[in-house]
Amino acid sequence: MPLCSQVSVAILGATGAVGTELLKLLQSRNFPLSRLKLLASSRSAGRQVSFGGENLTVEALSEQAFDNVDLVLASAGGATSKVWAPKAVAKGAVVIDNSSAFRLDSKVPLVIPEVNPDTAVSHQGIIANPNCTTILMAMAVWPLHQVQPVQRIVAATYQSASGAGMRAMEEVKIQARAILQDEVPPTEIFPYPLAFNLFPHNSPLNEQGYCQEEMKMVNETRKIFGTPQLRVSATCIRVPVLRAHSEAINLEFAEPMPVTTAREVIANAPGVTLVEDWQANYFPMPMDASGCDQVLVGRIRQDLSHPCGLELWLSGDQIRKGAALNAVQIAELLVAKKSIKPAQALASY
Ligand code: A2P
């Protein structure tokens, strides 16, 4: 087996919003590919996609799809991953899964390379890419947490349509056109019109009234930080932005965290850019974060209601650092650590 210098990769969900970005990143970051396979549903089979000057043909997902594949980058939804990721592992591939299917499985590392890279090498075949809002929040909070332990996080999210996939982004544009022409906006992907509107994230609610997206922020942050007792509370809202999520985050530290220290920490943290022009009232915006690898953080200020509290605001590209970029960074980490393993060492799921 491989091959840590040249890797045979399959993208599962290659025609989707994240899959499309994965393709761009593998190319722009010169990922050491020996072969690239594009997999999607039978709807897309036969479609031609250009990659590095070549035309690749999209294949329908099948039992044979993972033959001779070292690494699968999966972004075709939880139900597809649940069934197909174990099959890929059984064939000897390592799967970096962008869905929520395995994130809280104790056998599965949940990895943000800037936060917990060392956990990646303990994988047993599947590595999970965290939820997008969780990644963006962790990128800003983790470096502060290294200086002064965070005891409580309260977050409100402003999530773009891209989180619900390519068809959802199209739906918002169609809805906007309809509303501007005084027509009733069609709804297919989202339960309500998102254009010129917003609504709480429509993932299923638990008995305490929290939706799945909010609970991902709670449970995944705890797992990634290695702090099972960390207090986290979130309110997730879908907003009529095409791409890039934003978040208002309130942090409570064990001791006061001076604003100047927090700014310095954020300014020097990997994968994060401090964006603050107080004169111009210019701070992170999803329009600036779209297509950007860095998470933009700013409006760092003292919480007036608590001596150990801090407020901050961020925008980050959900498709890039919130999904595809993080997955490719994990893949690069595995290549660097020679941690793409043969089948017999892998777990059954
Ligand atoms: P397809 O384009 O053929 O439907 P997005 O998150 O942007 O909606 O994209 C989802 C991706 O996952 C697409 O590439 C989609 O392929 C793929 N996909 C969805 N369901 C399946 C499935 N059952 N088997 C394989 N690929 C799937």
mmCIF file of C-alpha atoms in Angstrom, residues 137-337:
data_model
loop_
_atom_site.group_PDB
_atom_site.id
_atom_site.type_symbol
_atom_site.label_atom_id
_atom_site.label_comp_id
_atom_site.label_asym_id
_atom_site.label_seq_id
_atom_site.Cartn_x
_atom_site.Cartn_y
_atom_site.Cartn_z
ATOM 1 C CA MET A 137 -16.005 29.420 16.028
ATOM 2 C CA ALA A 138 -13.186 27.118 17.152
ATOM 3 C CA MET A 139 -10.687 28.896 14.892
ATOM 4 C CA ALA A 140 -11.295 32.145 16.808
ATOM 5 C CA VAL A 141 -11.807 30.737 20.311
ATOM 6 C CA TRP A 142 -9.022 28.112 20.463
ATOM 7 C CA PRO A 143 -6.059 30.557 20.348
ATOM 8 C CA LEU A 144 -7.676 32.662 23.103
ATOM 9 C CA HIS A 145 -8.361 29.477 25.106
ATOM 10 C CA GLN A 146 -4.600 28.706 24.979
ATOM 11 C CA VAL A 147 -3.851 32.006 26.740
ATOM 12 C CA GLN A 148 -6.691 31.976 29.245
ATOM 13 C CA PRO A 149 -9.102 29.018 29.610
ATOM 14 C CA VAL A 150 -12.565 29.732 28.267
ATOM 15 C CA GLN A 151 -15.276 28.636 30.661
ATOM 16 C CA ARG A 152 -18.408 29.466 28.704
ATOM 17 C CA ILE A 153 -19.274 30.256 25.089
ATOM 18 C CA VAL A 154 -22.551 31.821 23.956
ATOM 19 C CA ALA A 155 -22.869 32.062 20.186
ATOM 20 C CA ALA A 156 -25.436 33.415 17.743
ATOM 21 C CA THR A 157 -24.908 32.434 14.112
ATOM 22 C CA TYR A 158 -25.895 34.117 10.863
ATOM 23 C CA GLN A 159 -25.655 31.218 8.413
ATOM 24 C CA SER A 160 -25.644 31.544 4.663
ATOM 25 C CA ALA A 161 -27.538 29.417 2.159
ATOM 26 C CA SER A 162 -24.335 27.612 1.109
ATOM 27 C CA GLY A 163 -24.569 25.448 4.223
ATOM 28 C CA ALA A 164 -27.574 23.724 2.674
ATOM 29 C CA GLY A 165 -25.775 23.032 -0.620
ATOM 30 C CA MET A 166 -25.651 24.318 -4.144
ATOM 31 C CA ARG A 167 -29.357 23.937 -4.835
ATOM 32 C CA ALA A 168 -30.136 26.028 -1.756
ATOM 33 C CA MET A 169 -27.916 28.844 -3.055
ATOM 34 C CA GLU A 170 -29.786 28.722 -6.372
ATOM 35 C CA GLU A 171 -33.109 28.722 -4.524
ATOM 36 C CA VAL A 172 -32.278 32.005 -2.759
ATOM 37 C CA LYS A 173 -31.468 33.680 -6.090
ATOM 38 C CA ILE A 174 -34.722 32.406 -7.622
ATOM 39 C CA GLN A 175 -36.670 33.581 -4.569
ATOM 40 C CA ALA A 176 -35.058 37.041 -4.726
ATOM 41 C CA ARG A 177 -35.976 37.417 -8.407
ATOM 42 C CA ALA A 178 -39.556 36.287 -7.693
ATOM 43 C CA ILE A 179 -40.012 38.716 -4.791
ATOM 44 C CA LEU A 180 -38.601 41.623 -6.819
ATOM 45 C CA GLN A 181 -41.232 40.831 -9.467
ATOM 46 C CA ASP A 182 -44.025 40.673 -6.864
ATOM 47 C CA GLU A 183 -44.344 36.922 -7.338
ATOM 48 C CA VAL A 184 -44.656 34.268 -4.638
ATOM 49 C CA PRO A 185 -41.138 32.891 -3.956
ATOM 50 C CA PRO A 186 -40.906 29.115 -4.535
ATOM 51 C CA THR A 187 -39.640 26.956 -1.647
ATOM 52 C CA GLU A 188 -38.178 23.533 -2.209
ATOM 53 C CA ILE A 189 -34.937 23.121 -0.239
ATOM 54 C CA PHE A 190 -35.742 25.521 2.602
ATOM 55 C CA PRO A 191 -39.086 25.317 4.416
ATOM 56 C CA TYR A 192 -39.677 29.091 4.112
ATOM 57 C CA PRO A 193 -38.480 31.818 1.753
ATOM 58 C CA LEU A 194 -34.965 32.850 2.750
ATOM 59 C CA ALA A 195 -34.601 35.791 0.345
ATOM 60 C CA PHE A 196 -35.417 39.052 2.223
ATOM 61 C CA ASN A 197 -36.089 36.917 5.297
ATOM 62 C CA LEU A 198 -34.362 34.860 7.982
ATOM 63 C CA PHE A 199 -35.391 31.969 10.202
ATOM 64 C CA PRO A 200 -33.983 29.752 12.940
ATOM 65 C CA HIS A 201 -31.981 26.845 11.507
ATOM 66 C CA ASN A 202 -34.505 24.222 10.427
ATOM 67 C CA SER A 203 -32.663 21.077 11.611
ATOM 68 C CA PRO A 204 -34.709 18.855 13.988
ATOM 69 C CA LEU A 205 -35.332 20.170 17.514
ATOM 70 C CA ASN A 206 -34.595 18.260 20.720
ATOM 71 C CA GLU A 207 -36.881 18.190 23.771
ATOM 72 C CA GLN A 208 -35.113 21.259 25.212
ATOM 73 C CA GLY A 209 -35.830 23.261 22.065
ATOM 74 C CA TYR A 210 -32.314 23.228 20.580
ATOM 75 C CA CYS A 211 -31.907 22.303 16.926
ATOM 76 C CA GLN A 212 -29.327 19.793 15.712
ATOM 77 C CA GLU A 213 -27.088 22.537 14.345
ATOM 78 C CA GLU A 214 -26.963 24.205 17.778
ATOM 79 C CA MET A 215 -26.169 20.904 19.491
ATOM 80 C CA LYS A 216 -23.369 20.267 16.979
ATOM 81 C CA MET A 217 -21.740 23.486 18.178
ATOM 82 C CA VAL A 218 -22.037 22.303 21.781
ATOM 83 C CA ASN A 219 -20.922 18.681 21.410
ATOM 84 C CA GLU A 220 -18.350 19.061 18.659
ATOM 85 C CA THR A 221 -16.591 22.005 20.331
ATOM 86 C CA ARG A 222 -16.277 19.958 23.515
ATOM 87 C CA LYS A 223 -14.802 17.009 21.609
ATOM 88 C CA ILE A 224 -12.380 19.118 19.533
ATOM 89 C CA PHE A 225 -11.150 21.133 22.532
ATOM 90 C CA GLY A 226 -10.958 17.987 24.706
ATOM 91 C CA THR A 227 -13.113 19.746 27.330
ATOM 92 C CA PRO A 228 -16.230 17.596 27.854
ATOM 93 C CA GLN A 229 -17.620 19.961 30.492
ATOM 94 C CA LEU A 230 -17.186 23.217 28.514
ATOM 95 C CA ARG A 231 -20.370 25.281 28.735
ATOM 96 C CA VAL A 232 -21.592 26.191 25.254
ATOM 97 C CA SER A 233 -24.938 27.572 24.161
ATOM 98 C CA ALA A 234 -25.861 28.531 20.599
ATOM 99 C CA THR A 235 -28.672 30.044 18.568
ATOM 100 C CA CYS A 236 -28.373 29.237 14.870
ATOM 101 C CA ILE A 237 -30.118 31.412 12.303
ATOM 102 C CA ARG A 238 -30.229 31.066 8.523
ATOM 103 C CA VAL A 239 -29.832 34.451 6.808
ATOM 104 C CA PRO A 240 -30.206 35.491 3.154
ATOM 105 C CA VAL A 241 -26.487 35.486 2.422
ATOM 106 C CA LEU A 242 -25.287 33.241 -0.400
ATOM 107 C CA ARG A 243 -21.950 32.181 0.994
ATOM 108 C CA ALA A 244 -19.929 32.616 4.240
ATOM 109 C CA HIS A 245 -21.339 32.368 7.729
ATOM 110 C CA SER A 246 -21.031 34.988 10.469
ATOM 111 C CA GLU A 247 -21.159 34.538 14.238
ATOM 112 C CA ALA A 248 -21.501 36.786 17.298
ATOM 113 C CA ILE A 249 -19.613 35.111 20.128
ATOM 114 C CA ASN A 250 -19.592 35.904 23.835
ATOM 115 C CA LEU A 251 -16.786 34.316 25.846
ATOM 116 C CA GLU A 252 -16.399 34.002 29.579
ATOM 117 C CA PHE A 253 -12.856 33.313 30.794
ATOM 118 C CA ALA A 254 -11.575 32.086 34.145
ATOM 119 C CA GLU A 255 -9.802 35.463 34.612
ATOM 120 C CA PRO A 256 -10.256 38.781 32.802
ATOM 121 C CA MET A 257 -8.935 38.714 29.224
ATOM 122 C CA PRO A 258 -7.701 42.200 28.260
ATOM 123 C CA VAL A 259 -9.024 43.306 24.878
ATOM 124 C CA THR A 260 -5.494 44.274 23.782
ATOM 125 C CA THR A 261 -4.239 40.750 24.547
ATOM 126 C CA ALA A 262 -7.169 39.172 22.708
ATOM 127 C CA ARG A 263 -6.491 41.341 19.639
ATOM 128 C CA GLU A 264 -2.824 40.403 19.644
ATOM 129 C CA VAL A 265 -3.637 36.708 20.002
ATOM 130 C CA ILE A 266 -6.135 36.807 17.137
ATOM 131 C CA ALA A 267 -3.760 38.848 14.958
ATOM 132 C CA ASN A 268 -1.105 36.127 15.363
ATOM 133 C CA ALA A 269 -3.308 33.014 15.240
ATOM 134 C CA PRO A 270 -2.980 30.657 12.246
ATOM 135 C CA GLY A 271 -5.872 30.673 9.795
ATOM 136 C CA VAL A 272 -7.408 33.783 11.337
ATOM 137 C CA THR A 273 -7.185 37.444 10.289
ATOM 138 C CA LEU A 274 -7.992 40.366 12.569
ATOM 139 C CA VAL A 275 -10.311 42.728 10.669
ATOM 140 C CA GLU A 276 -11.027 45.895 12.608
ATOM 141 C CA ASP A 277 -11.153 49.485 11.440
ATOM 142 C CA TRP A 278 -12.883 51.269 14.281
ATOM 143 C CA GLN A 279 -12.729 54.672 12.524
ATOM 144 C CA ALA A 280 -14.507 53.344 9.455
ATOM 145 C CA ASN A 281 -16.795 51.012 11.429
ATOM 146 C CA TYR A 282 -15.456 48.243 9.200
ATOM 147 C CA PHE A 283 -15.476 44.683 10.518
ATOM 148 C CA PRO A 284 -15.769 41.141 9.114
ATOM 149 C CA MET A 285 -18.491 40.724 6.503
ATOM 150 C CA PRO A 286 -19.563 37.571 4.650
ATOM 151 C CA MET A 287 -18.967 39.315 1.333
ATOM 152 C CA ASP A 288 -15.294 39.773 2.237
ATOM 153 C CA ALA A 289 -14.999 36.288 3.720
ATOM 154 C CA SER A 290 -16.433 34.548 0.625
ATOM 155 C CA GLY A 291 -13.714 32.665 -1.222
ATOM 156 C CA CYS A 292 -11.242 33.475 1.553
ATOM 157 C CA ASP A 293 -9.254 30.760 3.369
ATOM 158 C CA GLN A 294 -8.900 32.821 6.542
ATOM 159 C CA VAL A 295 -11.587 33.286 9.188
ATOM 160 C CA LEU A 296 -12.096 37.038 9.640
ATOM 161 C CA VAL A 297 -12.419 38.111 13.284
ATOM 162 C CA GLY A 298 -13.056 41.554 14.740
ATOM 163 C CA ARG A 299 -15.152 43.841 16.937
ATOM 164 C CA ILE A 300 -13.298 42.401 19.921
ATOM 165 C CA ARG A 301 -14.549 44.219 22.975
ATOM 166 C CA GLN A 302 -15.057 43.873 26.712
ATOM 167 C CA ASP A 303 -18.390 42.362 27.746
ATOM 168 C CA LEU A 304 -19.963 45.214 29.729
ATOM 169 C CA SER A 305 -22.000 42.741 31.770
ATOM 170 C CA HIS A 306 -19.118 40.576 33.038
ATOM 171 C CA PRO A 307 -15.521 41.375 34.149
ATOM 172 C CA CYS A 308 -14.222 38.127 32.580
ATOM 173 C CA GLY A 309 -16.344 38.420 29.441
ATOM 174 C CA LEU A 310 -15.340 39.244 25.875
ATOM 175 C CA GLU A 311 -17.417 39.838 22.749
ATOM 176 C CA LEU A 312 -16.264 39.144 19.203
ATOM 177 C CA TRP A 313 -17.650 38.863 15.715
ATOM 178 C CA LEU A 314 -16.489 36.704 12.810
ATOM 179 C CA SER A 315 -17.196 35.822 9.198
ATOM 180 C CA GLY A 316 -15.787 32.754 7.482
ATOM 181 C CA ASP A 317 -16.340 30.932 4.236
ATOM 182 C CA GLN A 318 -18.439 27.947 5.171
ATOM 183 C CA ILE A 319 -17.548 26.044 1.996
ATOM 184 C CA ARG A 320 -13.813 26.679 2.340
ATOM 185 C CA LYS A 321 -12.509 26.660 5.931
ATOM 186 C CA GLY A 322 -15.909 25.453 7.156
ATOM 187 C CA ALA A 323 -15.736 22.362 4.934
ATOM 188 C CA ALA A 324 -13.515 21.740 1.880
ATOM 189 C CA LEU A 325 -10.336 23.517 2.984
ATOM 190 C CA ASN A 326 -10.409 21.890 6.417
ATOM 191 C CA ALA A 327 -10.824 18.465 4.760
ATOM 192 C CA VAL A 328 -7.918 19.049 2.373
ATOM 193 C CA GLN A 329 -5.751 20.298 5.256
ATOM 194 C CA ILE A 330 -6.524 17.038 7.108
ATOM 195 C CA ALA A 331 -5.557 15.092 3.975
ATOM 196 C CA GLU A 332 -2.287 17.039 3.763
ATOM 197 C CA LEU A 333 -1.651 16.265 7.430
ATOM 198 C CA LEU A 334 -2.140 12.530 6.793
ATOM 199 C CA VAL A 335 0.237 12.651 3.849
ATOM 200 C CA ALA A 336 2.845 14.541 5.891
ATOM 201 C CA LYS A 337 2.518 12.083 8.793
#
